PDB file of C-alpha atoms in Angstrom:
ATOM      1  CA  ALA A   1     -26.304  -4.774  -1.353  1.00 77.00           C
ATOM      2  CA  MET A   2     -26.488  -7.330   1.445  1.00 80.00           C
ATOM      3  CA  GLU A   3     -24.543 -10.090  -0.306  1.00 81.00           C
ATOM      4  CA  GLY A   4     -21.607 -11.073   1.885  1.00 80.00           C
ATOM      5  CA  LYS A   5     -22.456  -8.501   4.586  1.00 82.00           C
ATOM      6  CA  GLU A   6     -22.830  -9.002   8.318  1.00 80.00           C
ATOM      7  CA  VAL A   7     -26.612  -8.879   8.824  1.00 83.00           C
ATOM      8  CA  ARG A   8     -26.300  -7.816  12.481  1.00 85.00           C
ATOM      9  CA  PHE A   9     -24.496  -4.607  11.504  1.00 81.00           C
ATOM     10  CA  GLY A  10     -25.808  -3.871   8.023  1.00 83.00           C
ATOM     11  CA  PRO A  11     -23.953  -2.924   4.840  1.00 85.00           C
ATOM     12  CA  ALA A  12     -22.749   0.509   6.012  1.00 87.00           C
ATOM     13  CA  ALA A  13     -21.058  -0.723   9.206  1.00 87.00           C
ATOM     14  CA  THR A  14     -19.641  -3.745   7.374  1.00 87.00           C
ATOM     15  CA  ALA A  15     -18.125  -1.510   4.688  1.00 86.00           C
ATOM     16  CA  TYR A  16     -16.769   0.835   7.373  1.00 88.00           C
ATOM     17  CA  TRP A  17     -15.007  -1.963   9.226  1.00 87.00           C
ATOM     18  CA  SER A  18     -13.637  -3.397   5.978  1.00 86.00           C
ATOM     19  CA  THR A  19     -11.809  -0.103   5.475  1.00 86.00           C
ATOM     20  CA  ILE A  20     -10.661   0.216   9.089  1.00 85.00           C
ATOM     21  CA  THR A  21      -9.264  -3.319   9.208  1.00 85.00           C
ATOM     22  CA  THR A  22      -7.212  -2.734   6.051  1.00 86.00           C
ATOM     23  CA  VAL A  23      -5.961   0.585   7.462  1.00 84.00           C
ATOM     24  CA  VAL A  24      -4.522  -1.006  10.606  1.00 80.00           C
ATOM     25  CA  SER A  25      -3.626  -4.365   9.026  1.00 76.00           C
ATOM     26  CA  THR A  26      -5.428  -6.556  11.549  1.00 74.00           C
ATOM     27  CA  GLY A  27      -6.709  -9.046   8.973  1.00 72.00           C
ATOM     28  CA  SER A  28     -10.033  -9.367  10.809  1.00 80.00           C
ATOM     29  CA  VAL A  29     -13.216  -9.102   8.736  1.00 82.00           C
ATOM     30  CA  ASN A  30     -16.959  -8.949   9.431  1.00 84.00           C
ATOM     31  CA  GLY A  31     -18.045  -9.554   5.850  1.00 83.00           C
ATOM     32  CA  MET A  32     -16.787 -10.734   2.478  1.00 86.00           C
ATOM     33  CA  HIS A  33     -14.629  -7.987   0.986  1.00 84.00           C
ATOM     34  CA  ASP A  34     -15.168  -9.467  -2.453  1.00 83.00           C
ATOM     35  CA  SER A  35     -18.882  -8.635  -2.148  1.00 85.00           C
ATOM     36  CA  THR A  36     -18.423  -4.949  -1.335  1.00 87.00           C
ATOM     37  CA  MET A  37     -19.204  -2.245  -3.869  1.00 88.00           C
ATOM     38  CA  PRO A  38     -16.384  -0.993  -6.132  1.00 89.00           C
ATOM     39  CA  LEU A  39     -15.652   2.234  -4.229  1.00 90.00           C
ATOM     40  CA  THR A  40     -15.481   0.355  -0.926  1.00 89.00           C
ATOM     41  CA  GLY A  41     -12.995  -2.003  -2.539  1.00 89.00           C
ATOM     42  CA  LEU A  42     -11.086   1.067  -3.720  1.00 91.00           C
ATOM     43  CA  TYR A  43     -10.813   2.349  -0.134  1.00 90.00           C
ATOM     44  CA  GLN A  44      -9.647  -1.050   1.074  1.00 90.00           C
ATOM     45  CA  LEU A  45      -6.934  -1.135  -1.579  1.00 91.00           C
ATOM     46  CA  LEU A  46      -5.808   2.439  -0.887  1.00 90.00           C
ATOM     47  CA  ALA A  47      -5.547   1.731   2.843  1.00 87.00           C
ATOM     48  CA  MET A  48      -3.107  -1.107   2.175  1.00 88.00           C
ATOM     49  CA  MET A  49      -1.255   0.741  -0.580  1.00 89.00           C
ATOM     50  CA  VAL A  50      -0.532   3.743   1.650  1.00 87.00           C
ATOM     51  CA  ASN A  51       0.305   1.338   4.507  1.00 83.00           C
ATOM     52  CA  ALA A  52       1.470   4.165   6.746  1.00 82.00           C
ATOM     53  CA  PHE A  53      -1.287   4.724   9.280  1.00 76.00           C
ATOM     54  CA  TYR A  54      -0.475   4.924  12.966  1.00 63.00           C
ATOM     55  CA  GLY A  55      -1.539   1.682  14.605  1.00 55.00           C
ATOM     56  CA  GLY A  56      -0.686  -0.486  11.638  1.00 56.00           C
ATOM     57  CA  CYS A  57       1.155  -3.699  12.407  1.00 58.00           C
ATOM     58  CA  GLY A  58       4.881  -2.931  12.343  1.00 52.00           C
ATOM     59  CA  VAL A  59       5.537  -1.401   8.954  1.00 56.00           C
ATOM     60  CA  GLY A  60       2.674   1.098   9.202  1.00 69.00           C
ATOM     61  CA  LEU A  61       4.589   3.524  11.450  1.00 78.00           C
ATOM     62  CA  LEU A  62       7.891   2.739   9.718  1.00 82.00           C
ATOM     63  CA  ASN A  63       6.455   3.642   6.317  1.00 84.00           C
ATOM     64  CA  TYR A  64       5.164   6.891   7.793  1.00 86.00           C
ATOM     65  CA  PHE A  65       8.719   7.604   8.962  1.00 87.00           C
ATOM     66  CA  ILE A  66       9.860   7.238   5.346  1.00 89.00           C
ATOM     67  CA  TYR A  67       7.215   9.712   4.193  1.00 90.00           C
ATOM     68  CA  LEU A  68       8.468  12.124   6.863  1.00 89.00           C
ATOM     69  CA  ILE A  69      12.016  11.839   5.532  1.00 90.00           C
ATOM     70  CA  ILE A  70      10.883  12.600   1.968  1.00 91.00           C
ATOM     71  CA  ALA A  71       8.657  15.474   3.147  1.00 90.00           C
ATOM     72  CA  VAL A  72      11.550  17.013   5.101  1.00 88.00           C
ATOM     73  CA  PHE A  73      13.851  16.626   2.105  1.00 87.00           C
ATOM     74  CA  ILE A  74      11.447  18.273  -0.348  1.00 88.00           C
ATOM     75  CA  ALA A  75      10.432  21.016   2.107  1.00 84.00           C
ATOM     76  CA  GLY A  76      14.080  21.778   2.830  1.00 82.00           C
ATOM     77  CA  LEU A  77      14.829  22.136  -0.862  1.00 81.00           C
ATOM     78  CA  MET A  78      11.808  24.413  -1.310  1.00 80.00           C
ATOM     79  CA  VAL A  79      13.107  26.885   1.300  1.00 74.00           C
ATOM     80  CA  GLY A  80      16.695  26.640   0.076  1.00 75.00           C
ATOM     81  CA  ARG A  81      18.213  24.951   3.146  1.00 74.00           C
ATOM     82  CA  THR A  82      19.961  21.660   3.752  1.00 75.00           C
ATOM     83  CA  PRO A  83      17.191  19.354   5.006  1.00 82.00           C
ATOM     84  CA  GLU A  84      17.364  18.555   8.709  1.00 81.00           C
ATOM     85  CA  PHE A  85      15.402  16.004  10.692  1.00 83.00           C
ATOM     86  CA  LEU A  86      15.481  15.884  14.507  1.00 82.00           C
ATOM     87  CA  GLY A  87      18.703  17.857  14.602  1.00 81.00           C
ATOM     88  CA  HIS A  88      20.569  15.843  11.970  1.00 83.00           C
ATOM     89  CA  LYS A  89      21.227  16.676   8.328  1.00 85.00           C
ATOM     90  CA  LEU A  90      19.544  14.577   5.676  1.00 85.00           C
ATOM     91  CA  GLU A  91      21.988  13.811   2.893  1.00 85.00           C
ATOM     92  CA  ALA A  92      22.076  11.691  -0.249  1.00 86.00           C
ATOM     93  CA  ARG A  93      22.388   8.286   1.417  1.00 90.00           C
ATOM     94  CA  GLU A  94      19.343   8.731   3.646  1.00 90.00           C
ATOM     95  CA  VAL A  95      17.190  10.049   0.818  1.00 90.00           C
ATOM     96  CA  LYS A  96      18.251   7.226  -1.525  1.00 92.00           C
ATOM     97  CA  ILE A  97      17.253   4.641   1.064  1.00 92.00           C
ATOM     98  CA  ALA A  98      13.920   6.414   1.609  1.00 91.00           C
ATOM     99  CA  ALA A  99      13.311   6.489  -2.144  1.00 90.00           C
ATOM    100  CA  LEU A 100      14.078   2.765  -2.419  1.00 91.00           C
ATOM    101  CA  VAL A 101      11.630   1.922   0.371  1.00 90.00           C
ATOM    102  CA  THR A 102       8.986   4.151  -1.242  1.00 90.00           C
ATOM    103  CA  LEU A 103       9.390   2.440  -4.617  1.00 90.00           C
ATOM    104  CA  ILE A 104       9.525  -1.163  -3.415  1.00 91.00           C
ATOM    105  CA  SER A 105       5.795  -1.433  -2.670  1.00 90.00           C
ATOM    106  CA  PRO A 106       4.596  -0.160  -6.087  1.00 92.00           C
ATOM    107  CA  LEU A 107       7.199  -2.365  -7.744  1.00 93.00           C
ATOM    108  CA  LEU A 108       6.025  -5.497  -5.947  1.00 94.00           C
ATOM    109  CA  ILE A 109       2.317  -4.729  -6.339  1.00 93.00           C
ATOM    110  CA  MET A 110       2.447  -3.701  -9.997  1.00 94.00           C
ATOM    111  CA  CYS A 111       4.817  -6.475 -11.074  1.00 94.00           C
ATOM    112  CA  GLY A 112       2.902  -9.131  -9.145  1.00 94.00           C
ATOM    113  CA  THR A 113      -0.439  -8.071 -10.599  1.00 94.00           C
ATOM    114  CA  ALA A 114       1.040  -7.808 -14.097  1.00 94.00           C
ATOM    115  CA  LEU A 115       2.521 -11.305 -13.826  1.00 94.00           C
ATOM    116  CA  ALA A 116      -0.825 -12.712 -12.677  1.00 92.00           C
ATOM    117  CA  ALA A 117      -2.692 -10.915 -15.484  1.00 91.00           C
ATOM    118  CA  TYR A 118      -0.178 -12.205 -18.051  1.00 93.00           C
ATOM    119  CA  THR A 119      -0.482 -15.763 -16.730  1.00 91.00           C
ATOM    120  CA  PHE A 120      -4.284 -15.584 -16.871  1.00 90.00           C
ATOM    121  CA  THR A 121      -4.238 -14.188 -20.412  1.00 89.00           C
ATOM    122  CA  ALA A 122      -1.421 -16.160 -22.036  1.00 89.00           C
ATOM    123  CA  HIS A 123      -1.565 -19.444 -20.109  1.00 85.00           C
ATOM    124  CA  GLY A 124      -5.211 -19.719 -19.132  1.00 81.00           C
ATOM    125  CA  ASN A 125      -5.416 -23.396 -20.045  1.00 86.00           C
ATOM    126  CA  ALA A 126      -2.194 -24.482 -18.366  1.00 83.00           C
ATOM    127  CA  ALA A 127      -2.401 -28.039 -17.025  1.00 80.00           C
ATOM    128  CA  TRP A 128      -2.328 -27.023 -13.359  1.00 82.00           C
ATOM    129  CA  GLU A 129      -4.543 -28.271 -10.557  1.00 80.00           C
ATOM    130  CA  THR A 130      -6.369 -24.920 -10.826  1.00 82.00           C
ATOM    131  CA  PRO A 131      -5.843 -23.542 -14.350  1.00 86.00           C
ATOM    132  CA  PRO A 132      -5.606 -19.749 -14.556  1.00 85.00           C
ATOM    133  CA  SER A 133      -8.823 -19.612 -16.591  1.00 85.00           C
ATOM    134  CA  ALA A 134     -10.669 -20.916 -13.490  1.00 84.00           C
ATOM    135  CA  TRP A 135      -9.192 -18.407 -11.044  1.00 86.00           C
ATOM    136  CA  PHE A 136     -12.133 -15.999 -11.015  1.00 83.00           C
ATOM    137  CA  ASN A 137     -15.741 -16.230  -9.947  1.00 80.00           C
ATOM    138  CA  ASN A 138     -16.080 -12.637 -11.158  1.00 80.00           C
ATOM    139  CA  PRO A 139     -14.296 -11.872 -14.437  1.00 78.00           C
ATOM    140  CA  SER A 140     -13.622  -8.518 -16.129  1.00 85.00           C
ATOM    141  CA  PHE A 141     -12.759  -5.473 -13.984  1.00 90.00           C
ATOM    142  CA  HIS A 142     -13.649  -7.149 -10.710  1.00 88.00           C
ATOM    143  CA  GLY A 143     -11.415 -10.091 -11.569  1.00 88.00           C
ATOM    144  CA  PHE A 144      -8.528  -7.672 -12.023  1.00 91.00           C
ATOM    145  CA  SER A 145      -9.384  -6.123  -8.649  1.00 91.00           C
ATOM    146  CA  GLU A 146      -9.226  -9.590  -7.075  1.00 91.00           C
ATOM    147  CA  MET A 147      -5.669 -10.087  -8.352  1.00 92.00           C
ATOM    148  CA  LEU A 148      -4.650  -6.555  -7.353  1.00 93.00           C
ATOM    149  CA  TYR A 149      -6.112  -7.018  -3.868  1.00 91.00           C
ATOM    150  CA  GLU A 150      -4.344 -10.361  -3.368  1.00 91.00           C
ATOM    151  CA  VAL A 151      -0.947  -8.891  -4.197  1.00 93.00           C
ATOM    152  CA  THR A 152      -1.567  -5.670  -2.248  1.00 91.00           C
ATOM    153  CA  SER A 153      -2.698  -7.578   0.831  1.00 89.00           C
ATOM    154  CA  SER A 154       0.458  -9.676   0.717  1.00 89.00           C
ATOM    155  CA  ASN A 155       2.700  -6.636   0.377  1.00 89.00           C
ATOM    156  CA  ALA A 156       0.971  -4.925   3.318  1.00 86.00           C
ATOM    157  CA  ASN A 157       0.995  -8.140   5.399  1.00 82.00           C
ATOM    158  CA  ASN A 158      -2.743  -7.648   5.860  1.00 80.00           C
ATOM    159  CA  GLY A 159      -4.198 -11.143   5.732  1.00 77.00           C
ATOM    160  CA  SER A 160      -7.493 -10.340   4.013  1.00 82.00           C
ATOM    161  CA  GLY A 161      -8.496 -11.044   0.439  1.00 81.00           C
ATOM    162  CA  PHE A 162     -11.096 -10.788  -2.290  1.00 84.00           C
ATOM    163  CA  GLU A 163     -12.023 -14.417  -1.872  1.00 82.00           C
ATOM    164  CA  GLY A 164     -13.660 -14.773  -5.248  1.00 80.00           C
ATOM    165  CA  LEU A 165     -10.109 -15.571  -6.355  1.00 85.00           C
ATOM    166  CA  SER A 166      -8.970 -19.213  -6.350  1.00 84.00           C
ATOM    167  CA  ASP A 167      -5.627 -18.482  -4.746  1.00 83.00           C
ATOM    168  CA  ASN A 168      -4.762 -21.741  -2.985  1.00 84.00           C
ATOM    169  CA  ASN A 169      -2.379 -23.006  -5.650  1.00 85.00           C
ATOM    170  CA  ILE A 170       1.356 -23.003  -6.247  1.00 88.00           C
ATOM    171  CA  PHE A 171       1.363 -19.842  -8.382  1.00 90.00           C
ATOM    172  CA  TRP A 172      -0.327 -17.611  -5.812  1.00 90.00           C
ATOM    173  CA  ASN A 173       1.268 -19.251  -2.774  1.00 90.00           C
ATOM    174  CA  VAL A 174       4.818 -18.815  -4.086  1.00 92.00           C
ATOM    175  CA  MET A 175       4.340 -15.327  -5.557  1.00 93.00           C
ATOM    176  CA  THR A 176       2.566 -13.870  -2.540  1.00 92.00           C
ATOM    177  CA  GLY A 177       5.134 -15.466  -0.236  1.00 93.00           C
ATOM    178  CA  VAL A 178       7.966 -13.723  -2.086  1.00 94.00           C
ATOM    179  CA  ILE A 179       6.056 -10.433  -2.104  1.00 93.00           C
ATOM    180  CA  LEU A 180       5.337 -10.714   1.623  1.00 90.00           C
ATOM    181  CA  LEU A 181       9.029 -11.349   2.334  1.00 91.00           C
ATOM    182  CA  PHE A 182      10.294  -8.276   0.482  1.00 91.00           C
ATOM    183  CA  GLY A 183       7.294  -6.066   1.268  1.00 88.00           C
ATOM    184  CA  ARG A 184       7.634  -6.766   4.984  1.00 84.00           C
ATOM    185  CA  PHE A 185      11.362  -6.645   5.644  1.00 86.00           C
ATOM    186  CA  ILE A 186      12.664  -3.938   3.300  1.00 86.00           C
ATOM    187  CA  PRO A 187      10.407  -1.296   4.952  1.00 84.00           C
ATOM    188  CA  ILE A 188      11.873  -2.449   8.281  1.00 86.00           C
ATOM    189  CA  ILE A 189      15.533  -2.554   7.232  1.00 90.00           C
ATOM    190  CA  GLY A 190      15.402   0.802   5.392  1.00 89.00           C
ATOM    191  CA  PRO A 191      14.271   3.008   8.329  1.00 89.00           C
ATOM    192  CA  LEU A 192      16.705   1.236  10.652  1.00 90.00           C
ATOM    193  CA  ALA A 193      19.525   2.021   8.217  1.00 92.00           C
ATOM    194  CA  ILE A 194      18.450   5.681   8.055  1.00 90.00           C
ATOM    195  CA  ALA A 195      18.278   5.865  11.860  1.00 89.00           C
ATOM    196  CA  GLY A 196      21.787   4.410  12.084  1.00 91.00           C
ATOM    197  CA  LEU A 197      23.168   6.924   9.600  1.00 91.00           C
ATOM    198  CA  LEU A 198      21.516   9.843  11.398  1.00 89.00           C
ATOM    199  CA  ALA A 199      22.773   8.656  14.786  1.00 88.00           C
ATOM    200  CA  LYS A 200      26.376   8.901  13.556  1.00 89.00           C
ATOM    201  CA  LYS A 201      25.985  12.541  12.578  1.00 87.00           C
ATOM    202  CA  LYS A 202      26.707  15.548  14.754  1.00 87.00           C
ATOM    203  CA  TYR A 203      23.674  17.120  16.404  1.00 85.00           C
ATOM    204  CA  ILE A 204      22.759  20.520  14.964  1.00 79.00           C
ATOM    205  CA  PRO A 205      21.006  22.901  17.397  1.00 79.00           C
ATOM    206  CA  GLU A 206      17.808  24.537  16.197  1.00 75.00           C
ATOM    207  CA  SER A 207      18.063  27.975  14.621  1.00 72.00           C
ATOM    208  CA  ALA A 208      15.711  30.521  13.095  1.00 69.00           C
ATOM    209  CA  GLY A 209      15.957  28.738   9.758  1.00 67.00           C
ATOM    210  CA  THR A 210      15.275  25.212  11.065  1.00 71.00           C
ATOM    211  CA  LEU A 211      12.273  23.537   9.502  1.00 75.00           C
ATOM    212  CA  GLN A 212       9.708  22.892  12.239  1.00 78.00           C
ATOM    213  CA  ILE A 213       8.117  19.473  11.818  1.00 78.00           C
ATOM    214  CA  ASP A 214       5.513  19.878  14.583  1.00 80.00           C
ATOM    215  CA  THR A 215       3.354  22.381  12.706  1.00 82.00           C
ATOM    216  CA  LYS A 216       0.123  22.168  10.738  1.00 88.00           C
ATOM    217  CA  THR A 217       1.984  23.343   7.632  1.00 85.00           C
ATOM    218  CA  PHE A 218       4.394  20.424   7.761  1.00 85.00           C
ATOM    219  CA  ALA A 219       1.507  18.038   8.489  1.00 88.00           C
ATOM    220  CA  LEU A 220      -0.201  19.221   5.294  1.00 91.00           C
ATOM    221  CA  MET A 221       3.110  18.881   3.453  1.00 89.00           C
ATOM    222  CA  THR A 222       3.435  15.285   4.618  1.00 89.00           C
ATOM    223  CA  LEU A 223      -0.164  14.553   3.605  1.00 90.00           C
ATOM    224  CA  ALA A 224       0.494  16.033   0.158  1.00 91.00           C
ATOM    225  CA  ILE A 225       3.593  13.850  -0.251  1.00 90.00           C
ATOM    226  CA  ILE A 226       1.624  10.716   0.690  1.00 89.00           C
ATOM    227  CA  VAL A 227      -1.250  11.580  -1.667  1.00 89.00           C
ATOM    228  CA  VAL A 228       0.974  12.495  -4.618  1.00 89.00           C
ATOM    229  CA  LEU A 229       3.321   9.522  -4.320  1.00 88.00           C
ATOM    230  CA  ASN A 230       0.501   7.006  -3.998  1.00 87.00           C
ATOM    231  CA  ALA A 231      -1.651   8.609  -6.694  1.00 85.00           C
ATOM    232  CA  LEU A 232       1.229   8.512  -9.163  1.00 87.00           C
ATOM    233  CA  SER A 233       2.120   4.947  -8.207  1.00 89.00           C
ATOM    234  CA  TYR A 234      -1.247   3.210  -8.077  1.00 92.00           C
ATOM    235  CA  PHE A 235      -3.819   5.202 -10.037  1.00 91.00           C
ATOM    236  CA  PRO A 236      -3.299   3.276 -13.334  1.00 91.00           C
ATOM    237  CA  ALA A 237      -3.935  -0.065 -11.611  1.00 92.00           C
ATOM    238  CA  LEU A 238      -6.920   1.269  -9.662  1.00 92.00           C
ATOM    239  CA  ALA A 239      -8.335   2.719 -12.889  1.00 93.00           C
ATOM    240  CA  LEU A 240      -8.283  -0.771 -14.432  1.00 91.00           C
ATOM    241  CA  GLY A 241      -9.961  -2.337 -11.409  1.00 91.00           C
ATOM    242  CA  PRO A 242     -12.429  -0.734  -8.962  1.00 92.00           C
ATOM    243  CA  ILE A 243     -12.733   2.622 -10.751  1.00 93.00           C
ATOM    244  CA  ALA A 244     -13.560   1.001 -14.109  1.00 92.00           C
ATOM    245  CA  GLU A 245     -16.001  -1.356 -12.365  1.00 90.00           C
ATOM    246  CA  TYR A 246     -17.729   1.590 -10.676  1.00 91.00           C
ATOM    247  CA  PHE A 247     -18.266   3.509 -13.902  1.00 91.00           C
ATOM    248  CA  THR A 248     -19.472   0.336 -15.604  1.00 89.00           C
ATOM    249  CA  MET A 249     -22.109  -0.110 -12.898  1.00 83.00           C
ATOM    250  CA  ILE A 250     -23.477   3.472 -13.082  1.00 74.00           C
ATOM    251  CA  LYS A 251     -24.083   3.443 -16.849  1.00 62.00           C
TER     252      LYS A 251
END
């Protein structure tokens, strides 16, 4: 499948870099993401949906901090102790802020994609410079993936896109601008608020019952939290896009 691939590297290396660049949010590409196979597109989407890998631009590490807060909270409840993080108790306010930050990305991505799908379906012949019916070079499941990718890339501040989508019009420019604004700054403001709340609390020395966060067990706990939260949030949309396209292709 050499369409849209970098011929000097080949399809495998091009697909590999397409995933890496969406993981770290550089926005650089060495091929057309819209031309990659469905499962490669799935990995690209997941990388931006998780948006918590070390090395990501700004919000990557901050989102990981939020996952740590939720993992500490759930792990503390499982062992029957008040959750503690870096010597400070985690209480309702911190967890509520973490939950809000965790939910904002699925809210923006799902609502943005739903609004685009509704506009395409109900107002396809609108008298715009680019009518919604002319948005896609690739209709059906891949067309849905193009809309999902556009919104996800904006939320993750990634800068790449499935460029089979005609997105240089007022609808996409305004919607993705709003999504970028909220998707970028709320994950920055939330962790700063949590850090401020924790800084005001009295330091609690470690004891035999303190949850150790520098262990393999807690690392697996954090990974499980990331997988579960993102699977529950995004699987329905991914099932309508790249997953459905993949199973259509292997018939």
